[in-house]
mmCIF file of C-alpha atoms and ligand atoms in Angstrom:
data_model
loop_
_atom_site.group_PDB
_atom_site.id
_atom_site.type_symbol
_atom_site.label_atom_id
_atom_site.label_comp_id
_atom_site.label_asym_id
_atom_site.label_seq_id
_atom_site.Cartn_x
_atom_site.Cartn_y
_atom_site.Cartn_z
ATOM 1 C CA MET A 167 45.709 47.522 -12.959
ATOM 2 C CA ARG A 168 43.880 48.140 -9.675
ATOM 3 C CA ILE A 169 40.206 48.845 -10.450
ATOM 4 C CA LEU A 170 37.967 50.396 -7.833
ATOM 5 C CA VAL A 171 34.543 48.886 -8.474
ATOM 6 C CA THR A 172 31.839 50.680 -6.492
ATOM 7 C CA GLY A 173 28.517 49.013 -5.673
ATOM 8 C CA GLY A 174 30.027 45.612 -6.447
ATOM 9 C CA ALA A 175 27.833 43.789 -3.911
ATOM 10 C CA GLY A 176 24.678 44.622 -5.870
ATOM 11 C CA PHE A 177 23.114 42.823 -8.804
ATOM 12 C CA ILE A 178 25.102 44.047 -11.820
ATOM 13 C CA GLY A 179 28.278 44.898 -9.891
ATOM 14 C CA SER A 180 28.627 41.374 -8.467
ATOM 15 C CA ASN A 181 28.045 39.792 -11.883
ATOM 16 C CA PHE A 182 30.590 42.199 -13.345
ATOM 17 C CA ILE A 183 33.259 41.411 -10.747
ATOM 18 C CA ARG A 184 32.842 37.681 -11.362
ATOM 19 C CA HIS A 185 33.157 38.235 -15.116
ATOM 20 C CA GLU A 186 36.104 40.604 -14.781
ATOM 21 C CA LEU A 187 38.129 38.325 -12.505
ATOM 22 C CA SER A 188 37.783 35.495 -14.967
ATOM 23 C CA ALA A 189 38.246 37.556 -18.164
ATOM 24 C CA HIS A 190 41.134 39.651 -16.776
ATOM 25 C CA PRO A 191 42.916 37.735 -14.016
ATOM 26 C CA GLU A 192 45.728 40.306 -14.334
ATOM 27 C CA HIS A 193 43.460 42.993 -12.833
ATOM 28 C CA GLN A 194 43.008 43.609 -9.125
ATOM 29 C CA ILE A 195 39.481 44.459 -8.046
ATOM 30 C CA ILE A 196 38.734 46.554 -4.979
ATOM 31 C CA ASN A 197 35.008 46.400 -4.302
ATOM 32 C CA LEU A 198 33.733 49.405 -2.322
ATOM 33 C CA ASP A 199 30.127 48.970 -1.230
ATOM 34 C CA LYS A 200 28.041 50.550 1.532
ATOM 35 C CA LEU A 201 25.959 47.373 1.836
ATOM 36 C CA THR A 202 22.598 49.089 1.715
ATOM 37 C CA TYR A 203 19.488 46.873 1.638
ATOM 38 C CA ALA A 204 20.507 45.983 -1.967
ATOM 39 C CA GLY A 205 24.132 45.056 -1.235
ATOM 40 C CA ASN A 206 24.757 41.414 -0.390
ATOM 41 C CA LEU A 207 28.148 39.785 0.091
ATOM 42 C CA GLU A 208 26.566 36.386 -0.581
ATOM 43 C CA ASN A 209 26.540 37.477 -4.233
ATOM 44 C CA LEU A 210 30.337 37.189 -4.215
ATOM 45 C CA ARG A 211 30.879 34.082 -2.074
ATOM 46 C CA ASN A 212 32.552 32.053 -4.808
ATOM 47 C CA ILE A 213 35.241 34.643 -5.554
ATOM 48 C CA GLU A 214 35.772 36.357 -2.194
ATOM 49 C CA ASN A 215 38.998 34.485 -1.418
ATOM 50 C CA LEU A 216 40.742 35.182 -4.712
ATOM 51 C CA PRO A 217 44.061 36.986 -4.131
ATOM 52 C CA ASN A 218 43.217 39.740 -6.650
ATOM 53 C CA TYR A 219 39.879 40.610 -4.995
ATOM 54 C CA LYS A 220 39.329 42.771 -1.924
ATOM 55 C CA PHE A 221 36.133 44.085 -0.304
ATOM 56 C CA ILE A 222 35.880 47.360 1.585
ATOM 57 C CA LYS A 223 32.662 48.420 3.283
ATOM 58 C CA GLY A 224 32.190 52.131 2.680
ATOM 59 C CA ASP A 225 30.226 54.954 1.128
ATOM 60 C CA ILE A 226 31.099 56.611 -2.191
ATOM 61 C CA CYS A 227 30.080 59.896 -0.547
ATOM 62 C CA ASP A 228 32.930 59.532 1.990
ATOM 63 C CA LYS A 229 35.629 61.890 0.645
ATOM 64 C CA GLN A 230 38.305 60.924 3.163
ATOM 65 C CA LEU A 231 37.865 57.219 2.538
ATOM 66 C CA ILE A 232 38.105 57.566 -1.259
ATOM 67 C CA LYS A 233 41.114 59.860 -0.891
ATOM 68 C CA SER A 234 42.915 57.269 1.214
ATOM 69 C CA MET A 235 42.404 54.467 -1.315
ATOM 70 C CA GLU A 236 44.869 53.363 -3.978
ATOM 71 C CA PHE A 237 43.574 52.491 -7.432
ATOM 72 C CA ASP A 238 44.259 53.114 -11.132
ATOM 73 C CA ALA A 239 40.679 53.321 -12.470
ATOM 74 C CA ILE A 240 37.069 53.428 -11.275
ATOM 75 C CA ILE A 241 33.950 51.642 -12.488
ATOM 76 C CA ASN A 242 30.945 53.164 -10.754
ATOM 77 C CA PHE A 243 27.941 50.909 -10.197
ATOM 78 C CA ALA A 244 27.033 52.252 -6.743
ATOM 79 C CA ALA A 245 23.551 53.728 -6.772
ATOM 80 C CA GLU A 246 20.110 53.695 -5.327
ATOM 81 C CA SER A 247 18.479 51.874 -8.213
ATOM 82 C CA HIS A 248 14.758 51.265 -7.685
ATOM 83 C CA VAL A 249 12.236 53.697 -9.206
ATOM 84 C CA ASP A 250 9.445 52.836 -6.726
ATOM 85 C CA ARG A 251 11.713 53.585 -3.771
ATOM 86 C CA SER A 252 12.698 56.923 -5.344
ATOM 87 C CA ILE A 253 8.990 57.819 -5.426
ATOM 88 C CA LEU A 254 8.653 57.074 -1.702
ATOM 89 C CA ASP A 255 11.815 59.033 -0.747
ATOM 90 C CA SER A 256 14.221 60.615 -3.227
ATOM 91 C CA SER A 257 16.811 61.837 -0.674
ATOM 92 C CA PRO A 258 19.166 58.822 -0.716
ATOM 93 C CA PHE A 259 18.986 58.874 -4.526
ATOM 94 C CA LEU A 260 20.244 62.436 -4.723
ATOM 95 C CA GLN A 261 22.895 61.780 -2.101
ATOM 96 C CA THR A 262 24.415 58.614 -3.559
ATOM 97 C CA ASN A 263 23.670 58.998 -7.248
ATOM 98 C CA ILE A 264 24.677 62.648 -7.569
ATOM 99 C CA ILE A 265 26.926 63.613 -4.653
ATOM 100 C CA GLY A 266 28.577 60.183 -4.535
ATOM 101 C CA THR A 267 29.317 60.265 -8.273
ATOM 102 C CA GLN A 268 30.704 63.792 -7.995
ATOM 103 C CA ASN A 269 33.009 62.563 -5.239
ATOM 104 C CA LEU A 270 34.291 59.764 -7.493
ATOM 105 C CA LEU A 271 34.749 62.173 -10.419
ATOM 106 C CA GLU A 272 36.852 64.388 -8.140
ATOM 107 C CA ALA A 273 38.912 61.390 -7.044
ATOM 108 C CA SER A 274 39.567 60.431 -10.703
ATOM 109 C CA ARG A 275 40.499 64.006 -11.466
ATOM 110 C CA LYS A 276 43.060 64.101 -8.649
ATOM 111 C CA LYS A 277 44.557 60.758 -9.681
ATOM 112 C CA GLY A 278 44.242 61.428 -13.425
ATOM 113 C CA CYS A 279 42.618 58.031 -13.902
ATOM 114 C CA ARG A 280 39.816 56.623 -16.081
ATOM 115 C CA ILE A 281 36.291 56.419 -14.675
ATOM 116 C CA LEU A 282 33.483 54.450 -16.273
ATOM 117 C CA HIS A 283 30.116 55.665 -15.050
ATOM 118 C CA VAL A 284 27.390 53.017 -15.361
ATOM 119 C CA SER A 285 24.098 54.667 -16.261
ATOM 120 C CA THR A 286 20.698 53.802 -17.633
ATOM 121 C CA ASP A 287 18.405 54.296 -20.639
ATOM 122 C CA GLU A 288 15.885 55.790 -18.178
ATOM 123 C CA VAL A 289 17.699 59.156 -18.394
ATOM 124 C CA TYR A 290 16.233 59.671 -21.893
ATOM 125 C CA GLY A 291 12.659 59.332 -20.634
ATOM 126 C CA SER A 292 9.814 57.768 -22.567
ATOM 127 C CA ILE A 293 9.564 57.527 -26.374
ATOM 128 C CA ALA A 294 6.429 56.633 -28.373
ATOM 129 C CA THR A 295 8.143 55.566 -31.621
ATOM 130 C CA GLY A 296 11.749 55.192 -32.721
ATOM 131 C CA SER A 297 14.745 54.823 -30.402
ATOM 132 C CA PHE A 298 17.053 57.102 -28.443
ATOM 133 C CA THR A 299 20.629 57.548 -29.610
ATOM 134 C CA GLU A 300 23.502 58.826 -27.502
ATOM 135 C CA ASN A 301 22.740 62.352 -28.798
ATOM 136 C CA SER A 302 19.097 62.381 -27.694
ATOM 137 C CA PRO A 303 18.215 64.944 -25.027
ATOM 138 C CA LEU A 304 17.825 63.769 -21.430
ATOM 139 C CA GLN A 305 14.210 63.937 -20.216
ATOM 140 C CA PRO A 306 14.055 61.891 -17.015
ATOM 141 C CA ASN A 307 10.642 61.471 -15.351
ATOM 142 C CA SER A 308 11.300 59.743 -12.012
ATOM 143 C CA PRO A 309 13.452 60.917 -9.103
ATOM 144 C CA TYR A 310 15.673 57.891 -9.821
ATOM 145 C CA SER A 311 16.212 58.731 -13.486
ATOM 146 C CA ALA A 312 16.576 62.453 -12.691
ATOM 147 C CA SER A 313 19.376 61.625 -10.250
ATOM 148 C CA LYS A 314 21.094 59.379 -12.814
ATOM 149 C CA ALA A 315 20.742 62.068 -15.509
ATOM 150 C CA SER A 316 22.337 64.590 -13.113
ATOM 151 C CA SER A 317 25.289 62.279 -12.535
ATOM 152 C CA ASP A 318 25.675 61.685 -16.292
ATOM 153 C CA MET A 319 25.737 65.430 -16.901
ATOM 154 C CA LEU A 320 28.326 65.931 -14.177
ATOM 155 C CA ALA A 321 30.474 63.188 -15.700
ATOM 156 C CA LYS A 322 30.251 64.854 -19.127
ATOM 157 C CA ALA A 323 30.997 68.254 -17.556
ATOM 158 C CA TYR A 324 34.166 66.832 -15.944
ATOM 159 C CA PHE A 325 35.279 65.654 -19.385
ATOM 160 C CA GLU A 326 34.612 69.030 -21.006
ATOM 161 C CA THR A 327 35.996 71.129 -18.145
ATOM 162 C CA TYR A 328 38.943 69.107 -16.891
ATOM 163 C CA GLY A 329 39.550 66.673 -19.735
ATOM 164 C CA LEU A 330 38.766 63.837 -17.324
ATOM 165 C CA ASP A 331 39.077 60.354 -18.851
ATOM 166 C CA VAL A 332 35.396 59.506 -18.436
ATOM 167 C CA ILE A 333 33.140 57.033 -20.215
ATOM 168 C CA ILE A 334 29.373 56.884 -19.727
ATOM 169 C CA THR A 335 27.311 53.801 -20.562
ATOM 170 C CA ARG A 336 23.508 53.734 -20.663
ATOM 171 C CA CYS A 337 21.960 50.297 -20.525
ATOM 172 C CA SER A 338 18.391 49.054 -20.695
ATOM 173 C CA ASN A 339 16.646 46.775 -18.140
ATOM 174 C CA ASN A 340 18.883 43.945 -16.943
ATOM 175 C CA TYR A 341 17.770 40.521 -15.744
ATOM 176 C CA GLY A 342 19.664 37.486 -14.497
ATOM 177 C CA PRO A 343 20.997 35.867 -11.313
ATOM 178 C CA TYR A 344 21.382 37.844 -8.064
ATOM 179 C CA GLN A 345 18.843 40.546 -9.000
ATOM 180 C CA PHE A 346 17.195 41.947 -5.888
ATOM 181 C CA PRO A 347 13.649 40.561 -5.737
ATOM 182 C CA GLU A 348 11.885 43.932 -5.800
ATOM 183 C CA LYS A 349 12.491 44.225 -9.571
ATOM 184 C CA LEU A 350 9.918 42.866 -12.010
ATOM 185 C CA ILE A 351 11.462 39.578 -13.186
ATOM 186 C CA PRO A 352 12.682 38.126 -9.861
ATOM 187 C CA LEU A 353 9.519 39.423 -8.179
ATOM 188 C CA VAL A 354 7.284 37.528 -10.597
ATOM 189 C CA ILE A 355 9.344 34.345 -10.190
ATOM 190 C CA TYR A 356 9.304 34.276 -6.407
ATOM 191 C CA HIS A 357 5.669 35.353 -6.129
ATOM 192 C CA ALA A 358 4.756 32.515 -8.494
ATOM 193 C CA VAL A 359 6.753 30.052 -6.388
ATOM 194 C CA GLU A 360 5.144 31.319 -3.173
ATOM 195 C CA GLY A 361 1.637 31.670 -4.640
ATOM 196 C CA LYS A 362 1.489 35.411 -3.897
ATOM 197 C CA PRO A 363 -0.407 38.017 -5.960
ATOM 198 C CA ILE A 364 1.700 39.362 -8.843
ATOM 199 C CA PRO A 365 1.232 43.147 -9.077
ATOM 200 C CA VAL A 366 1.135 44.462 -12.663
ATOM 201 C CA TYR A 367 1.122 48.247 -12.782
ATOM 202 C CA GLY A 368 -1.557 49.999 -14.853
ATOM 203 C CA ASP A 369 -2.586 48.106 -17.995
ATOM 204 C CA GLY A 370 0.678 46.114 -18.152
ATOM 205 C CA LYS A 371 1.462 47.498 -21.590
ATOM 206 C CA ASN A 372 4.516 49.553 -20.655
ATOM 207 C CA VAL A 373 7.469 48.537 -22.786
ATOM 208 C CA ARG A 374 11.037 47.896 -21.638
ATOM 209 C CA ASP A 375 14.073 46.614 -23.518
ATOM 210 C CA TRP A 376 15.530 43.608 -21.666
ATOM 211 C CA ILE A 377 19.146 42.454 -21.682
ATOM 212 C CA HIS A 378 20.838 39.600 -19.843
ATOM 213 C CA VAL A 379 23.179 40.943 -17.166
ATOM 214 C CA MET A 380 26.145 39.004 -18.604
ATOM 215 C CA ASP A 381 25.732 40.739 -21.971
ATOM 216 C CA HIS A 382 25.760 44.065 -20.116
ATOM 217 C CA CYS A 383 28.903 43.061 -18.182
ATOM 218 C CA LYS A 384 30.722 42.097 -21.385
ATOM 219 C CA ALA A 385 29.753 45.424 -22.946
ATOM 220 C CA LEU A 386 31.075 47.285 -19.889
ATOM 221 C CA ASP A 387 34.338 45.374 -20.064
ATOM 222 C CA ILE A 388 34.795 46.388 -23.721
ATOM 223 C CA ALA A 389 33.738 50.006 -23.105
ATOM 224 C CA PHE A 390 36.190 50.224 -20.190
ATOM 225 C CA GLU A 391 39.103 48.674 -22.108
ATOM 226 C CA GLU A 392 38.513 50.198 -25.552
ATOM 227 C CA GLY A 393 36.037 53.073 -25.181
ATOM 228 C CA LYS A 394 37.041 56.584 -26.141
ATOM 229 C CA SER A 395 37.324 59.206 -23.455
ATOM 230 C CA GLY A 396 34.295 61.534 -23.220
ATOM 231 C CA GLU A 397 32.051 59.147 -25.175
ATOM 232 C CA ILE A 398 28.618 57.826 -24.254
ATOM 233 C CA TYR A 399 27.649 54.277 -25.253
ATOM 234 C CA ASN A 400 24.091 52.922 -25.300
ATOM 235 C CA ILE A 401 23.861 49.235 -24.388
ATOM 236 C CA GLY A 402 20.673 47.372 -25.241
ATOM 237 C CA GLY A 403 19.259 43.947 -25.901
ATOM 238 C CA ASN A 404 17.246 44.677 -29.071
ATOM 239 C CA ASN A 405 14.459 43.042 -27.117
ATOM 240 C CA GLU A 406 11.466 45.255 -26.351
ATOM 241 C CA GLN A 407 8.549 43.620 -24.575
ATOM 242 C CA GLU A 408 5.351 44.671 -22.825
ATOM 243 C CA ASN A 409 5.378 43.933 -19.097
ATOM 244 C CA ILE A 410 2.321 41.695 -19.315
ATOM 245 C CA TYR A 411 4.009 39.593 -21.998
ATOM 246 C CA ILE A 412 7.036 39.098 -19.721
ATOM 247 C CA VAL A 413 4.807 38.153 -16.794
ATOM 248 C CA ARG A 414 2.896 35.573 -18.855
ATOM 249 C CA MET A 415 6.092 34.157 -20.361
ATOM 250 C CA LEU A 416 7.622 33.786 -16.883
ATOM 251 C CA LEU A 417 4.513 32.091 -15.485
ATOM 252 C CA LYS A 418 4.396 29.650 -18.413
ATOM 253 C CA LYS A 419 8.018 28.685 -17.827
ATOM 254 C CA VAL A 420 7.653 28.453 -14.041
ATOM 255 C CA ALA A 421 4.639 26.189 -14.559
ATOM 256 C CA GLU A 422 6.619 23.927 -16.917
ATOM 257 C CA LYS A 423 9.579 23.732 -14.555
ATOM 258 C CA THR A 424 7.642 23.153 -11.331
ATOM 259 C CA GLY A 425 4.745 21.020 -12.590
ATOM 260 C CA ARG A 426 2.209 23.632 -11.460
ATOM 261 C CA LYS A 427 -0.793 24.525 -13.603
ATOM 262 C CA GLU A 428 -0.271 27.610 -15.795
ATOM 263 C CA ASP A 429 -3.897 28.700 -15.233
ATOM 264 C CA GLU A 430 -3.428 28.581 -11.493
ATOM 265 C CA LEU A 431 -0.317 30.801 -11.733
ATOM 266 C CA SER A 432 -2.013 33.202 -14.178
ATOM 267 C CA GLY A 433 -4.722 33.649 -11.559
ATOM 268 C CA LEU A 434 -2.107 35.381 -9.381
ATOM 269 C CA ILE A 435 -1.819 38.294 -11.842
ATOM 270 C CA THR A 436 -3.287 41.368 -10.156
ATOM 271 C CA PHE A 437 -3.581 44.660 -12.027
ATOM 272 C CA VAL A 438 -2.809 47.440 -9.539
ATOM 273 C CA LYS A 439 -2.843 51.224 -9.581
ATOM 274 C CA ASP A 440 -0.178 52.566 -11.921
ATOM 275 C CA ARG A 441 3.218 53.825 -10.754
ATOM 276 C CA PRO A 442 3.098 57.663 -10.721
ATOM 277 C CA GLY A 443 4.969 59.117 -13.714
ATOM 278 C CA HIS A 444 5.330 55.606 -15.160
ATOM 279 C CA ASP A 445 7.359 55.829 -18.396
ATOM 280 C CA ARG A 446 5.393 54.158 -21.184
ATOM 281 C CA ARG A 447 8.198 52.938 -23.393
ATOM 282 C CA TYR A 448 11.989 52.825 -23.236
ATOM 283 C CA SER A 449 13.872 52.220 -26.449
ATOM 284 C CA ILE A 450 17.541 52.756 -27.175
ATOM 285 C CA ASP A 451 19.602 52.340 -30.262
ATOM 286 C CA PRO A 452 22.717 50.346 -29.294
ATOM 287 C CA SER A 453 24.275 50.439 -32.782
ATOM 288 C CA LYS A 454 27.249 52.587 -31.713
ATOM 289 C CA MET A 455 28.428 49.826 -29.337
ATOM 290 C CA GLU A 456 28.004 47.334 -32.165
ATOM 291 C CA LYS A 457 29.669 49.374 -34.916
ATOM 292 C CA VAL A 458 32.430 51.110 -32.978
ATOM 293 C CA LEU A 459 33.318 48.579 -30.270
ATOM 294 C CA GLY A 460 32.206 45.369 -31.992
ATOM 295 C CA TRP A 461 29.887 44.285 -29.163
ATOM 296 C CA LYS A 462 26.462 42.751 -29.480
ATOM 297 C CA PRO A 463 24.192 40.892 -27.059
ATOM 298 C CA GLU A 464 24.555 37.097 -27.265
ATOM 299 C CA THR A 465 21.869 35.697 -24.947
ATOM 300 C CA SER A 466 18.443 34.959 -26.434
ATOM 301 C CA PHE A 467 15.584 36.150 -24.241
ATOM 302 C CA ASP A 468 14.049 32.696 -24.169
ATOM 303 C CA LYS A 469 17.237 31.017 -22.895
ATOM 304 C CA GLY A 470 18.163 33.933 -20.637
ATOM 305 C CA LEU A 471 14.771 33.870 -18.902
ATOM 306 C CA SER A 472 14.824 30.100 -18.634
ATOM 307 C CA ASP A 473 18.298 30.117 -17.010
ATOM 308 C CA THR A 474 17.239 32.931 -14.701
ATOM 309 C CA ILE A 475 14.182 31.003 -13.509
ATOM 310 C CA ASP A 476 16.386 27.938 -12.908
ATOM 311 C CA TRP A 477 18.759 30.081 -10.861
ATOM 312 C CA TYR A 478 15.955 31.429 -8.639
ATOM 313 C CA LEU A 479 14.456 27.952 -8.231
ATOM 314 C CA GLU A 480 17.856 26.556 -7.222
ATOM 315 C CA ASN A 481 18.755 29.465 -4.952
ATOM 316 C CA LYS A 482 15.661 29.821 -2.789
ATOM 317 C CA PRO A 483 17.741 30.297 0.413
ATOM 318 C CA TRP A 484 19.328 33.383 -1.224
ATOM 319 C CA TRP A 485 16.013 35.168 -1.859
ATOM 320 C CA SER A 486 14.201 33.735 1.188
ATOM 321 C CA ARG A 487 16.698 35.468 3.476
ATOM 322 C CA ILE A 488 16.190 38.739 1.606
ATOM 323 C CA ILE A 489 12.411 38.704 1.626
ATOM 324 C CA SER A 490 12.297 37.946 5.339
ATOM 325 C CA GLY A 491 14.330 41.070 6.224
ATOM 326 C CA GLU A 492 14.017 44.822 5.840
ATOM 327 C CA TYR A 493 12.466 44.346 2.431
ATOM 328 C CA VAL A 494 9.230 43.088 3.974
ATOM 329 C CA TYR A 495 8.672 46.472 5.575
ATOM 330 C CA TYR A 496 9.301 48.257 2.280
ATOM 331 C CA TYR A 497 7.019 45.913 0.408
ATOM 332 C CA LYS A 498 4.132 46.517 2.804
ATOM 333 C CA THR A 499 4.618 50.284 2.632
ATOM 334 C CA GLN A 500 4.776 50.219 -1.128
ATOM 335 C CA TYR A 501 1.936 47.860 -1.876
ATOM 336 C CA GLY A 502 -0.250 48.738 1.091
ATOM 337 C CA GLU A 503 -0.939 51.990 -0.737
ATOM 338 C CA ARG A 504 -1.829 50.269 -3.985
ATOM 339 C CA ASP A 505 -5.415 49.285 -4.624
ATOM 340 C CA LYS A 506 -6.629 46.649 -6.999
ATOM 341 C CA GLN A 507 -8.025 48.204 -10.169
HETATM 342 P P1 LIG B 220 21.557 47.346 -7.036
HETATM 343 O O1 LIG B 220 20.575 48.192 -6.310
HETATM 344 O O2 LIG B 220 21.338 45.888 -7.136
HETATM 345 O O3 LIG B 220 23.003 47.545 -6.391
HETATM 346 C C1 LIG B 220 23.502 48.790 -5.993
HETATM 347 C C2 LIG B 220 24.710 48.559 -5.093
HETATM 348 O O4 LIG B 220 25.250 49.848 -4.725
HETATM 349 C C3 LIG B 220 24.387 47.834 -3.791
HETATM 350 O O5 LIG B 220 25.341 46.833 -3.548
HETATM 351 C C4 LIG B 220 24.471 48.935 -2.729
HETATM 352 O O6 LIG B 220 24.857 48.451 -1.454
HETATM 353 C C5 LIG B 220 25.531 49.852 -3.332
HETATM 354 N N1 LIG B 220 25.440 51.234 -2.848
HETATM 355 C C6 LIG B 220 24.309 52.001 -2.751
HETATM 356 N N2 LIG B 220 24.633 53.203 -2.249
HETATM 357 C C7 LIG B 220 25.987 53.201 -2.049
HETATM 358 C C8 LIG B 220 26.913 54.167 -1.567
HETATM 359 N N3 LIG B 220 26.513 55.397 -1.181
HETATM 360 N N4 LIG B 220 28.223 53.840 -1.495
HETATM 361 C C9 LIG B 220 28.643 52.603 -1.871
HETATM 362 N N5 LIG B 220 27.804 51.648 -2.316
HETATM 363 C C10 LIG B 220 26.489 51.946 -2.417
HETATM 364 O O7 LIG B 220 21.686 48.009 -8.481
HETATM 365 P P2 LIG B 220 22.020 47.345 -9.899
HETATM 366 O O8 LIG B 220 20.756 46.925 -10.521
HETATM 367 O O9 LIG B 220 23.135 46.374 -9.718
HETATM 368 O O10 LIG B 220 22.537 48.621 -10.694
HETATM 369 C C11 LIG B 220 23.919 48.978 -10.688
HETATM 370 C C12 LIG B 220 24.107 50.226 -11.530
HETATM 371 O O11 LIG B 220 23.646 49.990 -12.865
HETATM 372 C C13 LIG B 220 23.322 51.434 -11.037
HETATM 373 O O12 LIG B 220 24.124 52.571 -11.185
HETATM 374 C C14 LIG B 220 22.109 51.506 -11.947
HETATM 375 O O13 LIG B 220 21.650 52.832 -12.087
HETATM 376 C C15 LIG B 220 22.705 50.981 -13.238
HETATM 377 N N6 LIG B 220 21.750 50.322 -14.162
HETATM 378 C C16 LIG B 220 20.922 49.330 -13.702
HETATM 379 C C17 LIG B 220 20.060 48.687 -14.589
HETATM 380 C C18 LIG B 220 19.161 47.563 -14.143
HETATM 381 O O14 LIG B 220 18.326 47.104 -14.938
HETATM 382 N N7 LIG B 220 19.300 47.042 -12.925
HETATM 383 C C19 LIG B 220 20.030 49.080 -15.934
HETATM 384 C C20 LIG B 220 20.893 50.102 -16.364
HETATM 385 C C21 LIG B 220 21.760 50.707 -15.462
HETATM 386 P P1 LIG B 221 11.400 47.571 -12.701
HETATM 387 O O1 LIG B 221 11.946 46.173 -12.656
HETATM 388 O O2 LIG B 221 11.093 48.248 -11.413
HETATM 389 O O3 LIG B 221 12.376 48.423 -13.619
HETATM 390 P P2 LIG B 221 12.204 49.945 -14.190
HETATM 391 O O4 LIG B 221 11.033 50.591 -13.583
HETATM 392 O O5 LIG B 221 13.490 50.562 -13.751
HETATM 393 O O6 LIG B 221 12.080 49.782 -15.667
HETATM 394 O O7 LIG B 221 10.055 47.530 -13.540
HETATM 395 C C1 LIG B 221 10.019 47.089 -14.879
HETATM 396 C C2 LIG B 221 8.617 47.356 -15.399
HETATM 397 O O8 LIG B 221 7.696 46.521 -14.700
HETATM 398 C C3 LIG B 221 8.146 48.782 -15.175
HETATM 399 O O9 LIG B 221 7.358 49.187 -16.293
HETATM 400 C C4 LIG B 221 7.284 48.691 -13.930
HETATM 401 C C5 LIG B 221 6.697 47.298 -14.022
HETATM 402 N N1 LIG B 221 6.444 46.618 -12.735
HETATM 403 C C6 LIG B 221 5.190 46.043 -12.500
HETATM 404 O O10 LIG B 221 4.269 46.100 -13.330
HETATM 405 N N2 LIG B 221 5.009 45.388 -11.302
HETATM 406 C C7 LIG B 221 5.987 45.297 -10.352
HETATM 407 O O11 LIG B 221 5.760 44.726 -9.267
HETATM 408 C C8 LIG B 221 7.259 45.893 -10.622
HETATM 409 C C9 LIG B 221 8.367 45.835 -9.605
HETATM 410 C C10 LIG B 221 7.442 46.535 -11.837
#
């Protein structure tokens, strides 16, 4: 089977391709990625010469390009993925996340092939108590999550209207190797290493459910191979934590691993003005994945975080190149506006 993987040079896509090529060597992977600021071919260095892997630089919004490609299924990771960026400028989010997805849905319709659309728990919005199931209403609160919710609804509409073979997955916050260092966990690690202030939004008590990226990739593999057409599957880590707890846990581990003093690293924590529209708590119920498809997360948070820190400590050239590029400009724009509380 020839699988068109879109956004495969990003964080989750690159981890997925590596997993897929080893779990299913019979599959051919065509990785289509625009290589935005978040796309990085270094993420795929160790598999780029495999005969069943091919990279194409291109945009999922490009109708002609997609039409000219040959494939038997699509797994759509391509997206603008960072909430803070969507607050600064939502246009690329609407373009890629909505129009790009619609273009891929059309391509699947014409070819009559399966499409797995990779989405997020953020489409459900914030919940004070309890957890969202696949039947919960969508109440997105950021331009990012609104664009993902739109694409989910389009995917569902293509199933209802055209009988398209579509599967939607909604996963909670991922962490692990190759995550772009604007997201919380890699940001805390590299700021600790570099002795930079660690911005914690608001009171630091917002809650996210965290899952290791490899557990997400395995769930996607199962949903793609065995999922039922038209179904939505929540994927979660059963691991809800306050942001400030994560930050402190990371600093403790970085201190242990680098011989630095934990107190000195804790002194870097800087409470900053809250993110506008900041969702207080995300919580999803992943029991459908567990009961129906027999998947459950395997990585403990303690080990997953520890391995992730090791990876960032061992791969400083990877993130040093990133933080010396375009990202620096974004970071100044973003945090220049944020005052200490
Ligand atoms: P990422 O930002 O690291 O990677 C996105 C990739 O998409 C990049 O390689 C980028 O170059 C590519 N891309 C962007 N626009 C494109 C376009 N128009 N055409 C082709 N390629 C394009 O994101 P990620 O964290 O790997 O997330 C991947 C997917 O998983 C996204 O759809 C995201 O919404 C979803 N998701 C992410 C998380 C998370 O915690 N990171 C959780 C749940 C769901
Ligand atoms: P993030 O990694 O951006 O993921 P998302 O907003 O998609 O959940 O942020 C995770 C949480 O950490 C979120 O509540 C915002 C918070 N956060 C900070 O407190 N400081 C930071 O510098 C960043 C990037 C995030």
